[in-house]
Coordinates of C-alpha atoms in Angstrom, one line a residue:
Chain A
M1 CA -27.5 -22.3 -19.3
K2 CA -25.9 -18.9 -20.2
K3 CA -27.5 -15.5 -19.1
V4 CA -26.4 -11.7 -19.4
I5 CA -25.4 -11.2 -15.5
M6 CA -24.0 -8.0 -13.8
G7 CA -21.0 -8.7 -11.7
N8 CA -22.8 -8.6 -8.6
H9 CA -25.3 -11.3 -9.4
A10 CA -22.3 -13.3 -10.7
V11 CA -21.3 -13.3 -7.0
S12 CA -25.0 -14.3 -5.7
Y13 CA -24.9 -17.1 -8.3
G14 CA -21.9 -18.6 -7.1
V15 CA -22.9 -18.3 -4.0
R16 CA -26.5 -19.8 -5.1
A17 CA -24.3 -23.0 -6.1
S18 CA -22.6 -23.8 -2.9
D19 CA -25.1 -24.6 -0.9
V20 CA -24.2 -22.3 1.7
K21 CA -26.4 -22.2 4.6
V22 CA -25.8 -18.8 6.3
I23 CA -25.6 -15.8 4.5
S24 CA -25.4 -12.0 7.0
A25 CA -25.9 -8.5 4.5
Y26 CA -25.0 -5.2 5.5
P27 CA -25.4 -2.9 2.5
I28 CA -23.1 -0.8 0.9
T29 CA -22.5 0.6 -2.8
P30 CA -21.4 -0.8 -4.8
Q31 CA -21.8 -4.4 -3.2
T32 CA -25.6 -4.6 -2.4
Q33 CA -26.9 -6.3 -5.6
V34 CA -24.9 -9.2 -4.1
V35 CA -26.8 -9.2 -1.4
E36 CA -30.0 -8.0 -3.0
L37 CA -30.0 -11.0 -5.0
L38 CA -29.2 -13.2 -2.4
S39 CA -31.8 -12.6 -0.2
E40 CA -34.5 -13.3 -3.1
M41 CA -32.8 -16.5 -3.6
C42 CA -33.7 -16.7 -0.1
A43 CA -37.2 -15.9 -0.2
D44 CA -37.9 -17.8 -3.1
G45 CA -36.2 -21.1 -1.6
E46 CA -33.4 -21.0 -4.2
I47 CA -31.2 -21.3 -1.7
D48 CA -31.8 -23.3 2.0
A49 CA -30.0 -21.0 3.9
K50 CA -30.8 -18.7 6.9
F51 CA -30.5 -14.8 5.6
I52 CA -29.4 -12.6 8.6
K53 CA -29.6 -8.8 8.5
V54 CA -27.2 -7.1 10.8
E55 CA -26.6 -3.7 11.8
S56 CA -22.9 -3.3 10.6
E57 CA -20.2 -5.1 8.8
H58 CA -18.8 -5.6 12.0
S59 CA -21.9 -7.9 12.7
A60 CA -22.3 -9.0 9.2
L61 CA -18.7 -10.5 9.1
T62 CA -19.3 -11.6 13.2
A63 CA -22.9 -13.7 12.3
V64 CA -20.8 -15.8 9.7
V65 CA -17.8 -16.3 12.3
G66 CA -20.4 -17.8 14.5
A67 CA -22.0 -20.0 11.4
S68 CA -19.1 -21.1 10.5
A69 CA -17.6 -21.8 14.0
A70 CA -21.0 -24.0 14.2
G71 CA -20.2 -25.7 11.0
V72 CA -22.0 -24.4 8.7
R73 CA -20.7 -23.1 5.3
S74 CA -21.1 -19.1 5.5
F75 CA -20.8 -16.3 3.2
T76 CA -20.8 -12.3 3.5
A77 CA -19.7 -9.3 1.2
T78 CA -18.8 -5.9 1.4
S79 CA -17.0 -3.0 0.0
A80 CA -14.5 0.1 1.3
Q81 CA -15.3 1.3 4.4
G82 CA -17.2 -2.0 5.4
L83 CA -14.1 -3.8 4.9
L84 CA -12.3 -2.0 7.1
L85 CA -15.0 -2.0 9.9
M86 CA -14.6 -6.0 10.0
H87 CA -10.7 -5.8 10.3
E88 CA -10.9 -6.9 13.9
I89 CA -13.0 -10.1 12.8
L90 CA -11.3 -10.3 9.5
H91 CA -8.2 -11.3 11.9
W92 CA -11.0 -13.2 13.9
A93 CA -11.8 -15.6 10.8
V94 CA -8.4 -16.5 10.3
G95 CA -6.8 -17.5 14.0
A96 CA -10.5 -19.6 14.3
R97 CA -9.1 -21.5 11.3
L98 CA -12.8 -20.4 9.8
P99 CA -13.4 -21.3 6.3
I100 CA -15.6 -18.5 5.2
V101 CA -15.8 -17.2 1.6
L102 CA -16.1 -13.2 1.4
A103 CA -16.8 -11.3 -1.5
N104 CA -15.5 -7.4 -1.2
I105 CA -16.2 -5.4 -4.2
N106 CA -13.0 -2.7 -4.3
R107 CA -14.1 0.7 -3.3
A108 CA -11.8 3.6 -2.8
V109 CA -11.6 4.6 0.8
G110 CA -12.7 8.1 2.0
P111 CA -12.6 10.8 2.8
P112 CA -13.4 12.0 0.6
W113 CA -16.2 10.0 0.2
S114 CA -15.6 7.6 -3.4
I115 CA -18.3 5.2 -4.5
W116 CA -15.2 3.9 -7.0
T117 CA -12.6 1.7 -7.3
D118 CA -9.6 1.6 -6.3
Q119 CA -7.7 -1.9 -4.9
N120 CA -6.7 -0.3 -1.2
D121 CA -9.3 -1.4 1.1
S122 CA -8.6 -5.1 -0.1
L123 CA -4.8 -4.9 -0.2
S124 CA -4.7 -2.7 2.8
Q125 CA -6.0 -6.1 4.8
R126 CA -2.6 -7.8 3.1
D127 CA -1.4 -9.5 6.0
V128 CA -4.5 -10.7 7.6
G129 CA -4.3 -14.1 7.0
W130 CA -6.7 -14.3 3.9
L131 CA -6.6 -15.8 0.8
Q132 CA -7.0 -12.8 -1.5
I133 CA -8.6 -13.5 -5.3
Y134 CA -8.4 -10.9 -7.8
C135 CA -11.2 -11.3 -10.6
E136 CA -11.6 -9.8 -13.9
S137 CA -14.7 -11.2 -15.4
N138 CA -18.5 -12.4 -14.6
Q139 CA -17.1 -15.5 -15.4
E140 CA -14.4 -15.8 -13.4
T141 CA -16.5 -14.0 -10.6
Q142 CA -19.0 -16.8 -10.6
D143 CA -16.7 -19.7 -11.0
T144 CA -14.3 -18.4 -8.3
I145 CA -16.9 -18.4 -5.9
V146 CA -17.2 -22.2 -6.3
Q147 CA -13.6 -22.7 -6.1
A148 CA -13.6 -20.9 -3.0
F149 CA -15.2 -22.9 -0.8
K150 CA -13.1 -25.7 -1.8
I151 CA -10.2 -24.1 -1.3
A152 CA -10.8 -22.9 2.0
E153 CA -12.7 -25.5 3.8
T154 CA -9.6 -27.7 2.6
V155 CA -7.2 -25.6 4.0
K156 CA -8.6 -24.0 7.0
L157 CA -8.5 -20.3 5.8
P158 CA -11.2 -18.0 4.5
V159 CA -10.9 -16.6 1.2
M160 CA -11.6 -13.2 -0.4
L161 CA -12.7 -12.7 -3.6
V162 CA -11.8 -9.0 -5.2
L163 CA -13.8 -7.4 -8.1
D164 CA -13.5 -3.6 -9.2
A165 CA -16.3 -1.6 -8.5
F166 CA -18.5 -0.5 -11.7
F167 CA -15.6 -2.2 -14.0
L168 CA -16.9 -5.6 -13.2
S169 CA -19.5 -4.9 -10.2
H170 CA -22.3 -3.1 -12.5
T171 CA -20.8 -4.7 -15.9
F172 CA -23.7 -6.8 -17.7
E173 CA -22.0 -10.2 -19.7
I174 CA -22.7 -13.4 -20.3
V175 CA -22.5 -16.0 -17.5
D176 CA -22.3 -19.8 -18.0
I177 CA -24.6 -19.9 -14.8
L178 CA -23.7 -23.1 -12.8
E179 CA -26.7 -25.1 -10.9
A180 CA -26.5 -26.5 -7.3
E181 CA -26.7 -30.2 -9.0
Q182 CA -23.9 -29.5 -11.2
V183 CA -21.7 -28.1 -8.7
R184 CA -22.1 -30.8 -6.1
P185 CA -20.1 -33.3 -6.9
F186 CA -16.8 -31.3 -7.1
L187 CA -18.0 -29.1 -4.0
P188 CA -20.4 -31.5 -1.6
P189 CA -21.6 -30.1 1.2
Y190 CA -19.8 -28.9 4.0
S191 CA -19.0 -30.6 7.3
T192 CA -16.5 -31.0 9.8
E193 CA -15.9 -32.5 13.1
V194 CA -14.6 -29.4 15.0
R195 CA -17.5 -27.4 16.0
V196 CA -19.5 -25.6 18.5
D197 CA -22.1 -28.1 19.5
V198 CA -24.4 -27.5 22.4
E199 CA -24.7 -31.3 22.9
D200 CA -21.0 -31.9 23.4
S201 CA -19.5 -28.6 24.5
H202 CA -16.1 -27.6 24.1
S203 CA -14.3 -23.8 24.8
F204 CA -13.1 -22.2 21.6
G205 CA -11.0 -19.0 21.7
N206 CA -9.5 -19.3 24.7
L207 CA -6.2 -17.6 25.9
A208 CA -2.9 -18.9 24.6
S209 CA 0.2 -18.4 26.3
P210 CA 3.6 -17.5 25.2
D211 CA 4.2 -21.4 25.0
G212 CA 1.2 -21.6 22.5
Y213 CA 0.5 -19.0 20.6
F214 CA 3.5 -19.0 18.1
E215 CA 3.1 -22.4 17.0
L216 CA -0.8 -21.8 16.0
R217 CA 0.9 -18.5 13.9
Y218 CA 3.5 -21.1 12.4
M219 CA 0.8 -23.5 11.3
I220 CA -1.5 -20.9 9.5
Q221 CA 1.9 -19.7 7.6
K222 CA 2.5 -23.3 6.7
A223 CA -1.4 -23.3 6.0
M224 CA -1.4 -20.7 3.9
E225 CA 2.4 -22.2 1.9
Q226 CA 0.1 -25.3 1.4
S227 CA -2.9 -23.2 -0.1
R228 CA -0.6 -22.5 -3.6
E229 CA -1.1 -26.0 -4.2
V230 CA -4.6 -26.6 -3.1
V231 CA -5.7 -23.6 -5.5
K232 CA -3.8 -25.4 -8.0
E233 CA -5.5 -28.2 -7.3
V234 CA -9.1 -26.8 -6.9
D235 CA -8.7 -24.9 -10.1
R236 CA -7.5 -27.7 -12.4
E237 CA -10.4 -29.9 -10.7
F238 CA -12.9 -27.0 -11.8
G239 CA -11.3 -27.1 -15.0
E240 CA -12.1 -31.0 -15.5
H241 CA -15.9 -30.6 -14.5
F242 CA -16.6 -27.2 -16.0
G243 CA -13.8 -26.9 -18.9
R244 CA -13.0 -23.3 -17.1
S245 CA -9.4 -22.7 -15.7
Y246 CA -8.1 -19.4 -14.2
G247 CA -4.6 -20.6 -12.4
L248 CA -2.6 -18.5 -10.2
I249 CA -1.1 -16.2 -12.8
Q250 CA -2.6 -15.6 -16.4
P251 CA 0.7 -14.9 -18.6
Y252 CA -0.4 -13.4 -22.0
R253 CA 2.0 -13.5 -25.0
C254 CA 4.6 -13.7 -22.5
D255 CA 7.0 -16.2 -24.5
D256 CA 9.4 -14.4 -26.3
A257 CA 8.4 -11.1 -24.2
E258 CA 11.2 -8.2 -23.7
T259 CA 8.8 -6.3 -21.5
I260 CA 6.0 -7.5 -19.5
L261 CA 3.4 -5.7 -17.8
V262 CA 2.1 -6.9 -14.9
T263 CA -1.8 -6.5 -14.2
S264 CA -4.9 -7.6 -11.9
G265 CA -7.9 -6.8 -11.5
T266 CA -10.2 -5.3 -15.1
V267 CA -6.9 -3.8 -15.9
A268 CA -5.6 -6.8 -17.2
S269 CA -8.4 -7.7 -19.4
T270 CA -7.5 -4.3 -20.8
T271 CA -4.1 -4.6 -21.4
R272 CA -4.2 -7.9 -23.2
A273 CA -6.3 -5.9 -26.2
V274 CA -3.4 -3.3 -26.2
I275 CA -0.7 -6.4 -26.1
D276 CA -2.2 -7.6 -29.3
Q277 CA -2.2 -4.0 -30.9
M278 CA 1.5 -3.7 -30.2
R279 CA 2.1 -7.1 -30.9
D280 CA 1.2 -6.5 -34.2
E281 CA 2.9 -3.5 -34.8
G282 CA 5.8 -5.9 -34.3
I283 CA 6.8 -4.9 -30.5
K284 CA 7.6 -7.6 -28.4
I285 CA 5.7 -7.5 -25.2
G286 CA 3.2 -9.5 -23.2
S287 CA 1.4 -9.3 -19.7
L288 CA 1.1 -11.1 -17.1
K289 CA -2.3 -11.3 -14.9
I290 CA -2.2 -11.7 -10.8
R291 CA -5.2 -14.0 -10.0
V292 CA -3.6 -14.9 -6.4
F293 CA -2.5 -12.1 -4.5
R294 CA -2.5 -14.0 -1.0
P295 CA -0.6 -16.6 -1.1
F296 CA 1.6 -14.6 -3.4
P297 CA 2.8 -16.9 -6.6
F298 CA 6.5 -16.1 -6.2
E299 CA 8.1 -18.8 -7.9
E300 CA 5.3 -18.8 -11.0
V301 CA 5.7 -15.1 -11.0
F302 CA 9.5 -15.7 -11.3
E303 CA 9.0 -18.4 -14.0
V304 CA 7.2 -15.8 -16.1
L305 CA 9.1 -12.9 -15.7
S306 CA 12.9 -14.8 -15.6
G307 CA 13.0 -14.1 -19.4
A308 CA 12.2 -10.5 -20.0
K309 CA 14.3 -7.5 -20.6
K310 CA 11.8 -5.0 -18.1
V311 CA 8.9 -5.7 -16.2
A312 CA 6.4 -2.5 -15.6
V313 CA 3.8 -3.4 -12.7
I314 CA 0.4 -1.2 -12.9
D315 CA -1.1 -0.6 -9.8
R316 CA -4.4 0.9 -8.8
N317 CA -3.4 1.2 -5.2
I318 CA -0.7 2.9 -3.4
S319 CA 1.1 2.3 0.1
F320 CA 1.5 5.6 1.3
G321 CA 5.5 6.4 1.9
H322 CA 6.6 3.0 -0.3
H323 CA 5.0 2.4 -3.7
G324 CA 2.6 0.6 -5.8
I325 CA 1.7 -2.7 -3.4
F326 CA 1.9 -5.0 -6.5
F327 CA 5.0 -3.7 -7.6
Q328 CA 6.4 -4.4 -3.8
E329 CA 5.4 -8.3 -4.1
V330 CA 6.9 -8.6 -7.6
K331 CA 10.0 -6.9 -6.5
S332 CA 9.9 -9.2 -3.7
A333 CA 9.7 -12.3 -6.0
L334 CA 12.7 -11.1 -8.1
Y335 CA 15.1 -10.4 -5.4
G336 CA 18.6 -11.4 -5.8
R337 CA 17.3 -13.9 -8.0
T338 CA 17.7 -11.3 -11.6
D339 CA 18.7 -7.8 -12.4
I340 CA 15.6 -7.0 -14.7
P341 CA 14.6 -3.5 -14.1
I342 CA 11.1 -3.5 -12.4
I343 CA 9.2 0.0 -12.7
G344 CA 6.3 0.9 -11.1
F345 CA 3.0 2.8 -12.7
I346 CA 0.4 4.0 -10.6
T347 CA -3.1 5.1 -12.3
G348 CA -6.7 4.0 -12.0
I349 CA -7.3 6.0 -8.1
G350 CA -10.8 6.7 -7.1
G351 CA -12.1 4.6 -10.2
R352 CA -10.3 7.1 -12.6
D353 CA -10.7 5.0 -16.0
V354 CA -7.7 3.1 -17.1
T355 CA -8.2 3.3 -21.0
P356 CA -6.1 1.6 -23.6
T357 CA -4.4 4.9 -24.1
V358 CA -3.5 5.0 -20.6
I359 CA -1.9 1.3 -20.8
R360 CA -0.1 2.4 -24.2
E361 CA 1.7 5.2 -22.1
I362 CA 2.6 3.0 -20.2
A363 CA 3.9 0.2 -22.0
D364 CA 5.7 3.2 -23.7
K365 CA 7.0 4.5 -21.3
A366 CA 8.3 1.7 -19.8
M367 CA 9.9 0.4 -23.1
G368 CA 12.0 3.3 -23.3
D369 CA 14.3 4.8 -20.6
E370 CA 12.0 8.0 -19.3
S371 CA 10.8 6.2 -16.0
P372 CA 12.6 6.2 -13.2
E373 CA 13.2 2.3 -11.5
R374 CA 13.0 3.5 -7.9
E375 CA 10.4 6.6 -8.3
I376 CA 6.5 6.1 -8.5
N377 CA 5.9 7.2 -12.2
W378 CA 2.2 8.6 -11.7
I379 CA 0.2 8.5 -15.0
G380 CA -2.5 10.9 -15.8
V381 CA -2.4 12.0 -12.1
K382 CA -2.9 16.3 -13.1
R383 CA -0.4 18.4 -10.8
Chain B
M1 CA -17.0 -4.3 -32.5
I2 CA -19.6 -2.1 -32.0
E3 CA -19.8 0.7 -29.3
I4 CA -22.8 2.1 -28.4
R5 CA -23.4 5.3 -26.2
T6 CA -26.4 6.1 -24.4
H7 CA -27.7 9.4 -23.0
G8 CA -30.3 9.9 -20.8
R9 CA -31.4 11.4 -17.3
G10 CA -31.7 9.6 -14.2
G11 CA -35.4 8.0 -14.2
Q12 CA -35.3 7.4 -18.0
G13 CA -34.0 3.9 -18.2
A14 CA -30.8 4.7 -20.0
V15 CA -28.9 2.3 -17.8
I16 CA -31.6 -0.7 -18.0
A17 CA -31.9 0.4 -21.9
S18 CA -27.9 -0.2 -22.2
E19 CA -28.4 -3.6 -20.5
I20 CA -31.4 -5.0 -22.6
L21 CA -29.5 -3.7 -25.6
A22 CA -26.7 -6.2 -24.9
D23 CA -29.3 -8.9 -24.2
A24 CA -30.9 -8.5 -27.2
F25 CA -27.6 -8.9 -29.6
F26 CA -26.3 -11.6 -26.5
R27 CA -29.6 -13.4 -28.5
E28 CA -28.8 -13.2 -32.2
G29 CA -25.6 -14.8 -30.9
K30 CA -22.9 -12.0 -30.1
F31 CA -20.6 -11.6 -27.3
V32 CA -21.9 -8.5 -25.3
Q33 CA -21.0 -5.9 -22.6
A34 CA -23.0 -2.9 -21.1
F35 CA -22.4 -0.8 -17.6
P36 CA -23.1 2.6 -16.4
A37 CA -21.0 5.3 -16.0
F38 CA -22.3 5.7 -12.8
G39 CA -22.3 9.0 -10.8
V40 CA -24.4 9.4 -7.9
E41 CA -27.4 9.5 -9.7
R42 CA -30.1 11.0 -9.4
R43 CA -33.5 11.7 -10.8
G44 CA -33.3 14.3 -14.0
A45 CA -29.5 14.4 -13.9
P46 CA -27.5 13.4 -16.8
V47 CA -26.9 9.8 -17.0
V48 CA -24.1 7.9 -19.4
S49 CA -24.3 4.2 -20.2
F50 CA -22.4 2.0 -22.6
T51 CA -22.7 -1.1 -24.9
R52 CA -20.1 -3.0 -26.4
V53 CA -21.3 -5.8 -28.9
S54 CA -18.6 -8.0 -30.7
D55 CA -18.2 -11.3 -32.5
G56 CA -15.5 -12.3 -30.2
E57 CA -14.4 -12.0 -27.0
I58 CA -14.7 -8.3 -25.2
R59 CA -11.3 -7.6 -23.3
E60 CA -11.4 -3.7 -23.0
R61 CA -13.2 -2.4 -19.5
C62 CA -13.4 1.0 -19.7
E63 CA -15.6 3.5 -20.9
I64 CA -15.9 4.0 -24.5
Y65 CA -14.9 7.6 -25.9
E66 CA -15.2 7.1 -29.3
P67 CA -19.1 5.3 -30.5
D68 CA -19.6 3.9 -32.7
H69 CA -23.4 4.8 -32.1
L70 CA -25.7 6.8 -29.8
I71 CA -29.3 6.5 -28.1
V72 CA -30.2 9.9 -26.8
L73 CA -33.2 9.9 -24.4
D74 CA -33.8 13.2 -23.8
P75 CA -33.2 15.8 -26.7
V76 CA -32.6 18.5 -24.4
L77 CA -29.2 16.9 -23.7
I78 CA -27.9 17.9 -27.1
E79 CA -27.8 21.8 -26.0
T80 CA -26.4 20.9 -22.4
V81 CA -24.2 18.2 -22.9
N82 CA -21.9 17.7 -26.0
I83 CA -23.4 14.1 -26.4
T84 CA -21.5 13.6 -29.6
A85 CA -18.2 13.9 -28.4
G86 CA -16.0 11.4 -30.3
L87 CA -18.7 10.2 -32.2
K88 CA -17.9 8.5 -35.1
D89 CA -18.8 9.8 -38.8
G90 CA -21.6 7.7 -40.5
G91 CA -22.9 6.8 -36.9
W92 CA -26.6 6.8 -36.1
I93 CA -27.9 8.8 -33.4
V94 CA -30.9 7.6 -32.2
I95 CA -33.1 10.2 -30.7
N96 CA -36.4 10.3 -28.5
T97 CA -38.0 13.9 -29.7
N98 CA -41.3 15.3 -31.2
R99 CA -39.8 17.5 -33.3
S100 CA -37.9 17.0 -37.0
L101 CA -34.7 17.4 -37.0
E102 CA -34.5 18.3 -40.6
G103 CA -32.0 20.5 -41.5
S104 CA -29.7 20.0 -38.5
E105 CA -26.2 20.7 -39.0
L106 CA -25.7 17.1 -37.3
V107 CA -27.4 15.5 -40.6
K108 CA -23.8 16.4 -42.0
R109 CA -21.4 13.9 -40.5
F110 CA -24.3 11.5 -38.9
N111 CA -27.4 9.4 -39.1
I112 CA -30.3 11.0 -37.3
A113 CA -33.4 8.6 -36.4
T114 CA -36.2 10.2 -34.6
V115 CA -38.7 8.7 -32.2
D116 CA -41.4 10.8 -30.3
A117 CA -40.4 7.8 -27.4
N118 CA -42.2 10.2 -24.7
A119 CA -45.6 9.8 -26.4
I120 CA -45.3 6.1 -27.1
A121 CA -44.3 5.7 -23.3
V122 CA -47.3 7.8 -21.8
K123 CA -50.0 6.3 -24.6
Y124 CA -48.8 2.8 -22.6
G125 CA -48.5 3.7 -19.2
L126 CA -44.7 3.4 -18.9
G127 CA -43.7 6.1 -16.2
S128 CA -45.8 9.1 -15.4
R129 CA -46.8 11.7 -18.1
A130 CA -44.3 13.9 -16.4
T131 CA -41.3 11.3 -16.3
P132 CA -41.7 9.1 -18.7
I133 CA -40.3 5.7 -19.0
V134 CA -38.8 5.6 -22.5
N135 CA -35.8 3.1 -22.8
T136 CA -38.4 0.2 -24.5
A137 CA -40.1 2.5 -27.1
I138 CA -36.0 4.1 -27.9
L139 CA -34.7 0.7 -28.1
G140 CA -37.8 -0.4 -30.6
A141 CA -36.4 3.0 -32.2
F142 CA -32.8 1.4 -33.0
A143 CA -34.0 -1.5 -34.2
G144 CA -36.0 0.1 -36.8
A145 CA -33.5 2.5 -37.6
T146 CA -30.4 0.7 -37.6
K147 CA -31.5 -2.4 -38.4
L148 CA -28.1 -3.6 -36.1
V149 CA -30.5 -5.6 -34.2
G150 CA -33.8 -7.6 -35.1
L151 CA -36.9 -6.5 -33.1
Q152 CA -37.9 -9.9 -32.1
A153 CA -34.5 -10.4 -29.7
V154 CA -35.3 -6.8 -28.3
I155 CA -38.7 -7.9 -27.1
D156 CA -37.1 -10.8 -26.1
A157 CA -34.5 -9.6 -23.8
I158 CA -37.2 -6.7 -22.3
E159 CA -39.3 -9.5 -21.6
E160 CA -36.2 -10.5 -19.3
F161 CA -35.3 -7.8 -18.1
V162 CA -38.6 -5.2 -17.3
P163 CA -40.4 -7.3 -14.8
L164 CA -43.4 -5.0 -15.2
K165 CA -45.9 -4.1 -17.7
K166 CA -44.8 -6.5 -19.9
E167 CA -47.4 -6.2 -22.7
N168 CA -47.6 -2.6 -22.9
N169 CA -44.0 -2.7 -23.1
R170 CA -43.8 -5.1 -26.1
K171 CA -46.6 -2.6 -27.4
A172 CA -44.3 0.1 -27.1
T173 CA -41.2 -1.6 -28.6
E174 CA -43.0 -2.7 -31.8
E175 CA -44.9 0.6 -32.3
A176 CA -41.1 2.9 -31.8
F177 CA -39.8 0.3 -34.2
S178 CA -42.4 1.2 -37.0
S179 CA -43.0 4.7 -36.5
V180 CA -38.9 6.0 -36.2
R181 CA -38.2 8.7 -38.8
I182 CA -35.0 8.6 -40.9
V183 CA -33.6 12.2 -40.8
G184 CA -32.4 13.3 -44.6
D185 CA -31.7 11.1 -47.4
G186 CA -31.6 7.9 -45.7
P187 CA -28.5 6.1 -44.0
R188 CA -25.1 6.4 -45.9
E189 CA -21.8 4.3 -45.0
A190 CA -20.2 4.5 -41.8

């Protein structure tokens, strides 16, 4: 059934369709409606899950770590400061190889306090070993939750969904809502033989000496590498069931494009409207949305970008002392294989609006010669 | 694409109005999008929210700077906020006021429709006398004046989005639909 719902509720509906058994919740703007609706769904019996209220985000993630270790499908959601408070447990979930799904609504990090969007909260968790998937529409958000559980349980790594605050979390649009009965053939109920069980006691999380720890880390990396194909396969299978697929990346009008704008999140969507305008003017330009950030789709990105003459990367984030984070990743994907100029742009920090005018300015600058390749090109900053 | 910006004050229901309006257009087969310019809303503070309507997929995910039409829940905002900023010539301004705007400068460039949504909301017990919730009434007025969306679609959308006082919200919508007044000589082409 199609309904007009907000992005946060698209997350909730995705969880409802996924036969989740434990949900933990600690509220934070702009995430709160995700768990609000889930608590109503649990109370109304629409979801047969234990809903656990906790006293901090650290506990929220710890609660689902416990649940997942006990072998049940588990979910939580957060934003910004909340995600950062989870940091230690983000690592724990990976090391314990727990297939938890978490939705992070991108919110700029304080101080000063901000409730508006940018990607520094999730991208600063880049190296913890969670898969990260950036969504741009409510439909994609709901569908990706369902996909995420299947991916996580296949590779035994946790998955983080990432949504822009307000531009997605609070945006109402049409979603074809998935029902649990529909989803079950695609995503059967979760079970695992490796779990905490009071009837059959084992020790988990014990000390690993230098003789063993190294190999466990190697296996996490192997699982990450394997997850690239798993994401593709799960997405393809989802497409067979529901007629919608999203890919690791989404190229748009890139085939003969001389310039390609690399985007993520809601900016990817607005950029396509700008690409169409510029194509109408006869400009050979395209865009590439990076949907899956971890594992980074090196080959897929290289394949699309290698045909271009110039690449511009739009970052709604910054690694202080370096550059935009997507910019670094794209550069490393192309390193040593091509000499196409890659130009980095930073915009939209702290919820600053990224309008078609802003994107057009970036495109024009990228096509001209005025943008130095090694420096950061700040768009819209007041100096 | 039609872009509509709604201006109100925290507590009047401006954000929900933009969502209900999107849902009403959805019921008539359109692609829709609605979202608030989210501030740290407090009761009484100026609030802005947005609705996009299109025959095709909506890609723009940013605020609306050049709206086709405006919905104004508090007439005092005209004096305090530059609400007509970017409004396209020939666009509608559907405004909650008990004053006649005959002779207003705005009439030269825009189509103006007025409705006393405060009185209608109070009559049907929506909100309090001091802070009536006028969003359902103003949407009835929007449908009545602009004819861009049908009354039934608006009523059905309200039914979906407003859990309380369903009957009174419907009556308020219908009364605003039929009592909305178009200022001047009536609508002109955009």
